[in-house]
PDB file of C-alpha atoms in Angstrom:
ATOM      1  CA  MET A 208       8.513 -65.832  41.641  1.00  0.00           C
ATOM      2  CA  ARG A 209       7.320 -69.253  42.670  1.00  0.00           C
ATOM      3  CA  GLU A 210       3.758 -67.999  43.101  1.00  0.00           C
ATOM      4  CA  GLU A 211       3.771 -66.628  39.546  1.00  0.00           C
ATOM      5  CA  SER A 212       4.779 -69.998  38.054  1.00  0.00           C
ATOM      6  CA  GLU A 213       2.102 -71.763  40.083  1.00  0.00           C
ATOM      7  CA  TYR A 214      -0.430 -69.179  38.900  1.00  0.00           C
ATOM      8  CA  LYS A 215       0.570 -69.714  35.251  1.00  0.00           C
ATOM      9  CA  GLU A 216       0.314 -73.487  35.624  1.00  0.00           C
ATOM     10  CA  ALA A 217      -3.137 -73.141  37.157  1.00  0.00           C
ATOM     11  CA  GLU A 218      -4.162 -70.766  34.355  1.00  0.00           C
ATOM     12  CA  VAL A 219      -2.971 -73.182  31.658  1.00  0.00           C
ATOM     13  CA  SER A 220      -4.779 -76.125  33.263  1.00  0.00           C
ATOM     14  CA  THR A 221      -8.065 -74.197  33.519  1.00  0.00           C
ATOM     15  CA  SER A 222      -7.888 -73.042  29.914  1.00  0.00           C
ATOM     16  CA  LYS A 223      -7.347 -76.637  28.836  1.00  0.00           C
ATOM     17  CA  ASN A 224     -10.351 -77.757  30.863  1.00  0.00           C
ATOM     18  CA  ASP A 225     -12.554 -75.081  29.271  1.00  0.00           C
ATOM     19  CA  ARG A 226     -12.084 -76.586  25.823  1.00  0.00           C
ATOM     20  CA  LYS A 227     -14.483 -79.252  24.740  1.00  0.00           C
ATOM     21  CA  PRO A 228     -12.982 -82.395  23.244  1.00  0.00           C
ATOM     22  CA  ARG A 229     -13.449 -82.867  19.515  1.00  0.00           C
ATOM     23  CA  ARG A 230     -14.294 -86.506  20.108  1.00  0.00           C
ATOM     24  CA  ILE A 231     -14.182 -88.959  23.006  1.00  0.00           C
ATOM     25  CA  LEU A 232     -12.969 -92.496  22.360  1.00  0.00           C
ATOM     26  CA  HIS A 233     -14.103 -95.173  24.826  1.00  0.00           C
ATOM     27  CA  PHE A 234     -11.975 -98.306  25.186  1.00  0.00           C
ATOM     28  CA  SER A 235     -12.202-101.226  27.563  1.00  0.00           C
ATOM     29  CA  ASP A 236      -9.177 -99.967  29.476  1.00  0.00           C
ATOM     30  CA  GLY A 237      -9.957 -96.248  29.505  1.00  0.00           C
ATOM     31  CA  VAL A 238     -11.134 -93.134  27.746  1.00  0.00           C
ATOM     32  CA  ILE A 239      -9.195 -90.834  25.396  1.00  0.00           C
ATOM     33  CA  GLU A 240     -10.308 -87.277  24.715  1.00  0.00           C
ATOM     34  CA  GLU A 241      -9.097 -85.730  21.470  1.00  0.00           C
ATOM     35  CA  TYR A 242      -8.842 -81.961  21.308  1.00  0.00           C
ATOM     36  CA  SER A 243      -8.655 -80.087  18.033  1.00  0.00           C
ATOM     37  CA  THR A 244      -5.711 -77.859  17.236  1.00  0.00           C
ATOM     38  CA  ASP A 245      -6.068 -74.201  16.277  1.00  0.00           C
ATOM     39  CA  ASP A 246      -5.310 -74.993  12.621  1.00  0.00           C
ATOM     40  CA  GLU A 247      -8.178 -77.499  12.456  1.00  0.00           C
ATOM     41  CA  VAL A 248     -10.577 -74.984  13.992  1.00  0.00           C
ATOM     42  CA  GLU A 249      -9.597 -72.370  11.403  1.00  0.00           C
ATOM     43  CA  LYS A 250     -10.034 -74.855   8.547  1.00  0.00           C
ATOM     44  CA  GLU A 251     -13.481 -75.846   9.815  1.00  0.00           C
ATOM     45  CA  THR A 252     -14.625 -72.226   9.970  1.00  0.00           C
ATOM     46  CA  GLU A 253     -13.281 -71.589   6.473  1.00  0.00           C
ATOM     47  CA  GLN A 254     -15.152 -74.616   5.142  1.00  0.00           C
ATOM     48  CA  THR A 255     -18.446 -73.516   6.671  1.00  0.00           C
ATOM     49  CA  ASP A 256     -17.998 -70.014   5.247  1.00  0.00           C
ATOM     50  CA  ASN A 257     -17.491 -71.419   1.742  1.00  0.00           C
ATOM     51  CA  ARG A 258     -20.715 -73.414   1.881  1.00  0.00           C
ATOM     52  CA  VAL A 259     -22.909 -70.310   1.856  1.00  0.00           C
ATOM     53  CA  VAL A 260     -23.848 -69.572  -1.751  1.00  0.00           C
ATOM     54  CA  ASN A 261     -25.653 -66.532  -3.066  1.00  0.00           C
ATOM     55  CA  ALA A 262     -27.722 -68.028  -5.866  1.00  0.00           C
ATOM     56  CA  GLY A 263     -28.441 -64.642  -7.428  1.00  0.00           C
ATOM     57  CA  GLU A 264     -24.770 -64.071  -8.284  1.00  0.00           C
ATOM     58  CA  LEU A 265     -24.267 -67.414 -10.024  1.00  0.00           C
ATOM     59  CA  GLY A 266     -24.354 -67.928 -13.764  1.00  0.00           C
ATOM     60  CA  TRP A 267     -26.862 -70.291 -15.357  1.00  0.00           C
ATOM     61  CA  LEU A 268     -24.728 -73.427 -15.389  1.00  0.00           C
ATOM     62  CA  PRO A 269     -23.359 -73.096 -11.825  1.00  0.00           C
ATOM     63  CA  TRP A 270     -26.841 -72.140 -10.625  1.00  0.00           C
ATOM     64  CA  MET A 271     -28.315 -75.290 -12.235  1.00  0.00           C
ATOM     65  CA  TYR A 272     -25.596 -77.412 -10.617  1.00  0.00           C
ATOM     66  CA  TRP A 273     -26.261 -75.780  -7.221  1.00  0.00           C
ATOM     67  CA  ALA A 274     -30.048 -76.195  -7.547  1.00  0.00           C
ATOM     68  CA  VAL A 275     -29.795 -79.853  -8.567  1.00  0.00           C
ATOM     69  CA  THR A 276     -27.386 -80.537  -5.693  1.00  0.00           C
ATOM     70  CA  VAL A 277     -29.597 -78.880  -3.079  1.00  0.00           C
ATOM     71  CA  LEU A 278     -32.842 -80.413  -4.331  1.00  0.00           C
ATOM     72  CA  GLY A 279     -31.252 -83.825  -4.891  1.00  0.00           C
ATOM     73  CA  SER A 280     -29.791 -84.031  -1.380  1.00  0.00           C
ATOM     74  CA  GLY A 281     -33.148 -83.066   0.125  1.00  0.00           C
ATOM     75  CA  PHE A 282     -34.982 -85.576  -2.048  1.00  0.00           C
ATOM     76  CA  LEU A 283     -32.571 -88.354  -1.054  1.00  0.00           C
ATOM     77  CA  GLY A 284     -33.129 -87.505   2.603  1.00  0.00           C
ATOM     78  CA  TYR A 285     -36.881 -87.881   2.203  1.00  0.00           C
ATOM     79  CA  CYS A 286     -36.473 -91.126   0.245  1.00  0.00           C
ATOM     80  CA  ASP A 287     -34.236 -92.519   2.978  1.00  0.00           C
ATOM     81  CA  SER A 288     -36.805 -91.696   5.641  1.00  0.00           C
ATOM     82  CA  ALA A 289     -39.656 -93.171   3.591  1.00  0.00           C
ATOM     83  CA  GLY A 290     -37.598 -96.300   2.907  1.00  0.00           C
ATOM     84  CA  GLU A 291     -36.991 -96.853   6.613  1.00  0.00           C
ATOM     85  CA  LYS A 292     -40.707 -96.551   7.349  1.00  0.00           C
ATOM     86  CA  LEU A 293     -41.580 -98.916   4.500  1.00  0.00           C
ATOM     87  CA  ALA A 294     -39.020-101.489   5.685  1.00  0.00           C
ATOM     88  CA  TRP A 295     -40.453-101.326   9.210  1.00  0.00           C
ATOM     89  CA  TRP A 296     -44.001-101.728   7.875  1.00  0.00           C
ATOM     90  CA  LEU A 297     -42.996-104.753   5.771  1.00  0.00           C
ATOM     91  CA  GLY A 298     -41.159-106.312   8.720  1.00  0.00           C
ATOM     92  CA  ILE A 299     -37.786-106.357   7.012  1.00  0.00           C
ATOM     93  CA  THR A 300     -36.050-104.798  10.019  1.00  0.00           C
ATOM     94  CA  SER A 301     -37.009-107.581  12.451  1.00  0.00           C
ATOM     95  CA  PRO A 302     -34.575-110.464  13.081  1.00  0.00           C
ATOM     96  CA  LYS A 303     -34.750-113.281  10.575  1.00  0.00           C
ATOM     97  CA  TYR A 304     -35.780-116.089  12.953  1.00  0.00           C
ATOM     98  CA  TYR A 305     -37.509-113.991  15.644  1.00  0.00           C
ATOM     99  CA  TYR A 306     -40.878-115.736  15.333  1.00  0.00           C
ATOM    100  CA  GLU A 307     -39.312-119.190  15.416  1.00  0.00           C
ATOM    101  CA  ILE A 308     -37.336-118.303  18.555  1.00  0.00           C
ATOM    102  CA  GLN A 309     -40.484-117.015  20.286  1.00  0.00           C
ATOM    103  CA  GLU A 310     -42.385-120.169  19.297  1.00  0.00           C
ATOM    104  CA  ALA A 311     -39.613-122.407  20.690  1.00  0.00           C
ATOM    105  CA  ILE A 312     -39.635-120.507  23.988  1.00  0.00           C
ATOM    106  CA  ARG A 313     -43.437-120.774  24.197  1.00  0.00           C
ATOM    107  CA  MET A 314     -43.317-124.528  23.458  1.00  0.00           C
ATOM    108  CA  LYS A 315     -40.658-125.082  26.146  1.00  0.00           C
ATOM    109  CA  GLU A 316     -42.728-123.221  28.752  1.00  0.00           C
ATOM    110  CA  GLU A 317     -45.801-125.246  27.790  1.00  0.00           C
ATOM    111  CA  GLU A 318     -43.826-128.499  28.093  1.00  0.00           C
ATOM    112  CA  ASP A 319     -42.529-127.467  31.529  1.00  0.00           C
ATOM    113  CA  ARG A 320     -46.078-126.696  32.690  1.00  0.00           C
ATOM    114  CA  ARG A 321     -47.294-130.045  31.366  1.00  0.00           C
ATOM    115  CA  LYS A 322     -44.495-131.925  33.138  1.00  0.00           C
ATOM    116  CA  SER A 323     -45.079-130.167  36.440  1.00  0.00           C
ATOM    117  CA  LYS A 324     -48.840-130.919  36.205  1.00  0.00           C
ATOM    118  CA  GLU A 325     -48.116-134.574  35.371  1.00  0.00           C
ATOM    119  CA  ASP A 326     -45.686-134.845  38.264  1.00  0.00           C
ATOM    120  CA  ALA A 327     -48.308-133.427  40.630  1.00  0.00           C
ATOM    121  CA  GLU A 328     -50.890-135.960  39.381  1.00  0.00           C
ATOM    122  CA  MET A 329     -48.471-138.899  39.622  1.00  0.00           C
ATOM    123  CA  ALA A 330     -47.135-137.947  43.064  1.00  0.00           C
ATOM    124  CA  GLY A 331     -49.143-140.672  44.870  1.00  0.00           C
ATOM    125  CA  TRP A 332     -48.137-143.420  42.426  1.00  0.00           C
ATOM    126  CA  ARG A 333     -44.390-143.018  42.680  1.00  0.00           C
ATOM    127  CA  SER A 334     -41.950-144.101  45.347  1.00  0.00           C
ATOM    128  CA  SER A 335     -40.835-141.651  48.046  1.00  0.00           C
ATOM    129  CA  GLU A 336     -37.420-141.165  46.400  1.00  0.00           C
ATOM    130  CA  GLN A 337     -39.032-140.018  43.165  1.00  0.00           C
ATOM    131  CA  THR A 338     -41.466-137.698  44.926  1.00  0.00           C
ATOM    132  CA  SER A 339     -38.702-136.097  47.013  1.00  0.00           C
ATOM    133  CA  SER A 340     -36.681-135.390  43.868  1.00  0.00           C
ATOM    134  CA  ILE A 341     -39.791-133.930  42.222  1.00  0.00           C
ATOM    135  CA  LYS A 342     -40.435-131.704  45.251  1.00  0.00           C
ATOM    136  CA  LYS A 343     -36.837-130.456  45.081  1.00  0.00           C
ATOM    137  CA  GLN A 344     -37.256-129.635  41.411  1.00  0.00           C
ATOM    138  CA  ILE A 345     -40.493-127.755  42.052  1.00  0.00           C
ATOM    139  CA  GLN A 346     -38.957-125.807  44.935  1.00  0.00           C
ATOM    140  CA  SER A 347     -35.868-124.911  42.894  1.00  0.00           C
ATOM    141  CA  SER A 348     -38.027-123.643  40.014  1.00  0.00           C
ATOM    142  CA  LYS A 349     -39.926-121.270  42.333  1.00  0.00           C
TER     143      LYS A 349
END
């Protein structure tokens, strides 16, 4: 008797593991897997079955509505794709101040190189305390 209940529990746990989660939610403190119920699965299959339309059986007005809907959705998809490419080509998708940020970084690196070169040239003209602090700075930057 006990073996049968253990077998049933094992069977239930394996059937639950075979199902794929409908969606997985990731949080900072863990992960939640949502499984769909049987009712939701039936509704989804019914909805997909209703989407198939035989255009030959439709009257003129429903056929026109169907044709405009199908062609319009396809056209909007192509327009969306073309708009993304155009925005990329025009540079609209790049960050607003990207070039200014890159220029500031380049200017800072150039200033650092100039200072290190000046410190190397002035090494003989400064006191030993100043040169030791400069050497420490150069060693820390490497």
